[in-house]
Amino acid sequence: MSNSGLVSIREALQSLKPTEKKAAEYILEHPEKVINISVQKLAQLTGVSEATIVRLAHSLHMKGFQELKLHIAADLAKSSNNISASYQEIQIDGSVPALIQSVSHNNIKSIQDTLTVLSSEDVEKAVHCLSNARRVYVFGVGASSVIAQDFRQKLSRINRWCEAAPDFDSQATLAANMTEEDVAFGISYSGQTENIIQALHIAKESGATVISLTKFGSNPVEEIADIRLFTSSLEQSIRSGAMASRIAQLNVIDILYVGIASQTYDESIVALEKTRKAVRGSKRNG
């Protein structure tokens, strides 16, 4: 699934089991050494079992340790040609040019890293499911509600039935009336949002297909989902502002939107033109 071993490990680190985390931390500290040793040697160096190393690879959505090593080797090759491989700390009292550069760099980095943890197979499944759904309900709270509203607006423009619910009461009400023809799309960067977890459980009990969009790694929201989509954003002190992570989520939303529109391209173009004329006419009349 992933094209980056190191990004996947960093993203999943806090959700790993203690023994897996021990091995993962060693890999992050010694990536150059790890790509040249066997699973037996790594188990010996980290004090965990060989089975734990294999489970770690599986937790990262990889087939085994050999695949993980291949991705880490590719990461090292890329980083040797990229001096700006990490997120930049934003200095609030810095110059405006420095602010522009650091914020833009982090947003670009977030999208690039998301490409390493976003499965094309799962995106294809999500596009197919969303394209064929009778109704799509998008659940998100806080910063994620902005992402949900963006997706609702985009689907509405191509004549797709989509509603976005920003609070638990409306989420639960919609979820309770869903059927197997509907899709519940839960958006939560942390994957820990209690309202989203409860609403998706209700939707699943109603028979709906559940799609999740969370940060990479094991979390309660993605565990409920039938189709799991992931983003990556390793911002540290500015994480509470949901900055680069929001950009990464919006990028995935754009991917899904274009994928859905392309399924019925001619009809989508007609719908877009109708909505464009309607909006322009409304503004002139106003």
mmCIF file with all atom_site columns, C-alpha atoms in Angstrom, residues 1 61 118-133 136 151 182-185 209-212 225-230 252 255-257 259-260 263:
data_model
loop_
_atom_site.group_PDB
_atom_site.id
_atom_site.type_symbol
_atom_site.label_atom_id
_atom_site.label_alt_id
_atom_site.label_comp_id
_atom_site.label_asym_id
_atom_site.label_entity_id
_atom_site.label_seq_id
_atom_site.pdbx_PDB_ins_code
_atom_site.Cartn_x
_atom_site.Cartn_y
_atom_site.Cartn_z
_atom_site.occupancy
_atom_site.B_iso_or_equiv
_atom_site.pdbx_formal_charge
_atom_site.auth_seq_id
_atom_site.auth_comp_id
_atom_site.auth_asym_id
_atom_site.auth_atom_id
_atom_site.pdbx_PDB_model_num
ATOM 1  C CA . MET A 1 1   ? 0.000   0.000  0.000   1.00 0.00 ? 1   MET A CA 1
ATOM 2  C CA . HIS A 1 61  ? 0.020   -2.424 5.583   1.00 0.00 ? 61  HIS A CA 1
ATOM 3  C CA . LEU A 1 118 ? -2.774  6.585  0.363   1.00 0.00 ? 118 LEU A CA 1
ATOM 4  C CA . SER A 1 119 ? -3.697  3.306  -1.319  1.00 0.00 ? 119 SER A CA 1
ATOM 5  C CA . SER A 1 120 ? -4.703  3.649  -4.983  1.00 0.00 ? 120 SER A CA 1
ATOM 6  C CA . GLU A 1 121 ? -6.715  0.440  -4.615  1.00 0.00 ? 121 GLU A CA 1
ATOM 7  C CA . ASP A 1 122 ? -8.719  1.863  -1.714  1.00 0.00 ? 122 ASP A CA 1
ATOM 8  C CA . VAL A 1 123 ? -9.222  5.167  -3.521  1.00 0.00 ? 123 VAL A CA 1
ATOM 9  C CA . GLU A 1 124 ? -10.606 3.213  -6.479  1.00 0.00 ? 124 GLU A CA 1
ATOM 10 C CA . LYS A 1 125 ? -12.958 1.300  -4.169  1.00 0.00 ? 125 LYS A CA 1
ATOM 11 C CA . ALA A 1 126 ? -14.091 4.544  -2.520  1.00 0.00 ? 126 ALA A CA 1
ATOM 12 C CA . VAL A 1 127 ? -14.752 6.233  -5.872  1.00 0.00 ? 127 VAL A CA 1
ATOM 13 C CA . HIS A 1 128 ? -16.786 3.239  -7.037  1.00 0.00 ? 128 HIS A CA 1
ATOM 14 C CA . CYS A 1 129 ? -18.783 3.125  -3.815  1.00 0.00 ? 129 CYS A CA 1
ATOM 15 C CA . LEU A 1 130 ? -19.461 6.865  -3.723  1.00 0.00 ? 130 LEU A CA 1
ATOM 16 C CA . SER A 1 131 ? -20.373 6.936  -7.424  1.00 0.00 ? 131 SER A CA 1
ATOM 17 C CA . ASN A 1 132 ? -22.978 4.203  -6.986  1.00 0.00 ? 132 ASN A CA 1
ATOM 18 C CA . ALA A 1 133 ? -24.423 5.319  -3.652  1.00 0.00 ? 133 ALA A CA 1
ATOM 19 C CA . VAL A 1 136 ? -23.711 10.061 0.708   1.00 0.00 ? 136 VAL A CA 1
ATOM 20 C CA . PHE A 1 151 ? -17.020 17.504 -0.217  1.00 0.00 ? 151 PHE A CA 1
ATOM 21 C CA . ASP A 1 182 ? -25.965 4.562  1.192   1.00 0.00 ? 182 ASP A CA 1
ATOM 22 C CA . VAL A 1 183 ? -22.422 5.566  2.157   1.00 0.00 ? 183 VAL A CA 1
ATOM 23 C CA . ALA A 1 184 ? -21.293 7.091  5.445   1.00 0.00 ? 184 ALA A CA 1
ATOM 24 C CA . PHE A 1 185 ? -18.018 8.980  5.076   1.00 0.00 ? 185 PHE A CA 1
ATOM 25 C CA . THR A 1 209 ? -20.978 1.185  3.619   1.00 0.00 ? 209 THR A CA 1
ATOM 26 C CA . VAL A 1 210 ? -18.515 3.109  5.782   1.00 0.00 ? 210 VAL A CA 1
ATOM 27 C CA . ILE A 1 211 ? -15.535 5.026  4.411   1.00 0.00 ? 211 ILE A CA 1
ATOM 28 C CA . SER A 1 212 ? -12.999 6.678  6.712   1.00 0.00 ? 212 SER A CA 1
ATOM 29 C CA . ALA A 1 225 ? -14.647 1.415  8.093   1.00 0.00 ? 225 ALA A CA 1
ATOM 30 C CA . ASP A 1 226 ? -15.109 -0.912 5.134   1.00 0.00 ? 226 ASP A CA 1
ATOM 31 C CA . ILE A 1 227 ? -12.793 1.312  3.071   1.00 0.00 ? 227 ILE A CA 1
ATOM 32 C CA . ARG A 1 228 ? -9.913  3.131  4.768   1.00 0.00 ? 228 ARG A CA 1
ATOM 33 C CA . LEU A 1 229 ? -8.256  6.237  3.364   1.00 0.00 ? 229 LEU A CA 1
ATOM 34 C CA . PHE A 1 230 ? -5.252  7.807  5.074   1.00 0.00 ? 230 PHE A CA 1
ATOM 35 C CA . VAL A 1 252 ? -7.826  13.533 -0.927  1.00 0.00 ? 252 VAL A CA 1
ATOM 36 C CA . ILE A 1 255 ? -9.007  13.195 -5.753  1.00 0.00 ? 255 ILE A CA 1
ATOM 37 C CA . LEU A 1 256 ? -12.306 11.526 -4.846  1.00 0.00 ? 256 LEU A CA 1
ATOM 38 C CA . TYR A 1 257 ? -14.352 14.298 -6.441  1.00 0.00 ? 257 TYR A CA 1
ATOM 39 C CA . GLY A 1 259 ? -12.730 10.340 -9.683  1.00 0.00 ? 259 GLY A CA 1
ATOM 40 C CA . ILE A 1 260 ? -16.491 10.432 -9.129  1.00 0.00 ? 260 ILE A CA 1
ATOM 41 C CA . GLN A 1 263 ? -17.317 8.075  -13.841 1.00 0.00 ? 263 GLN A CA 1
#
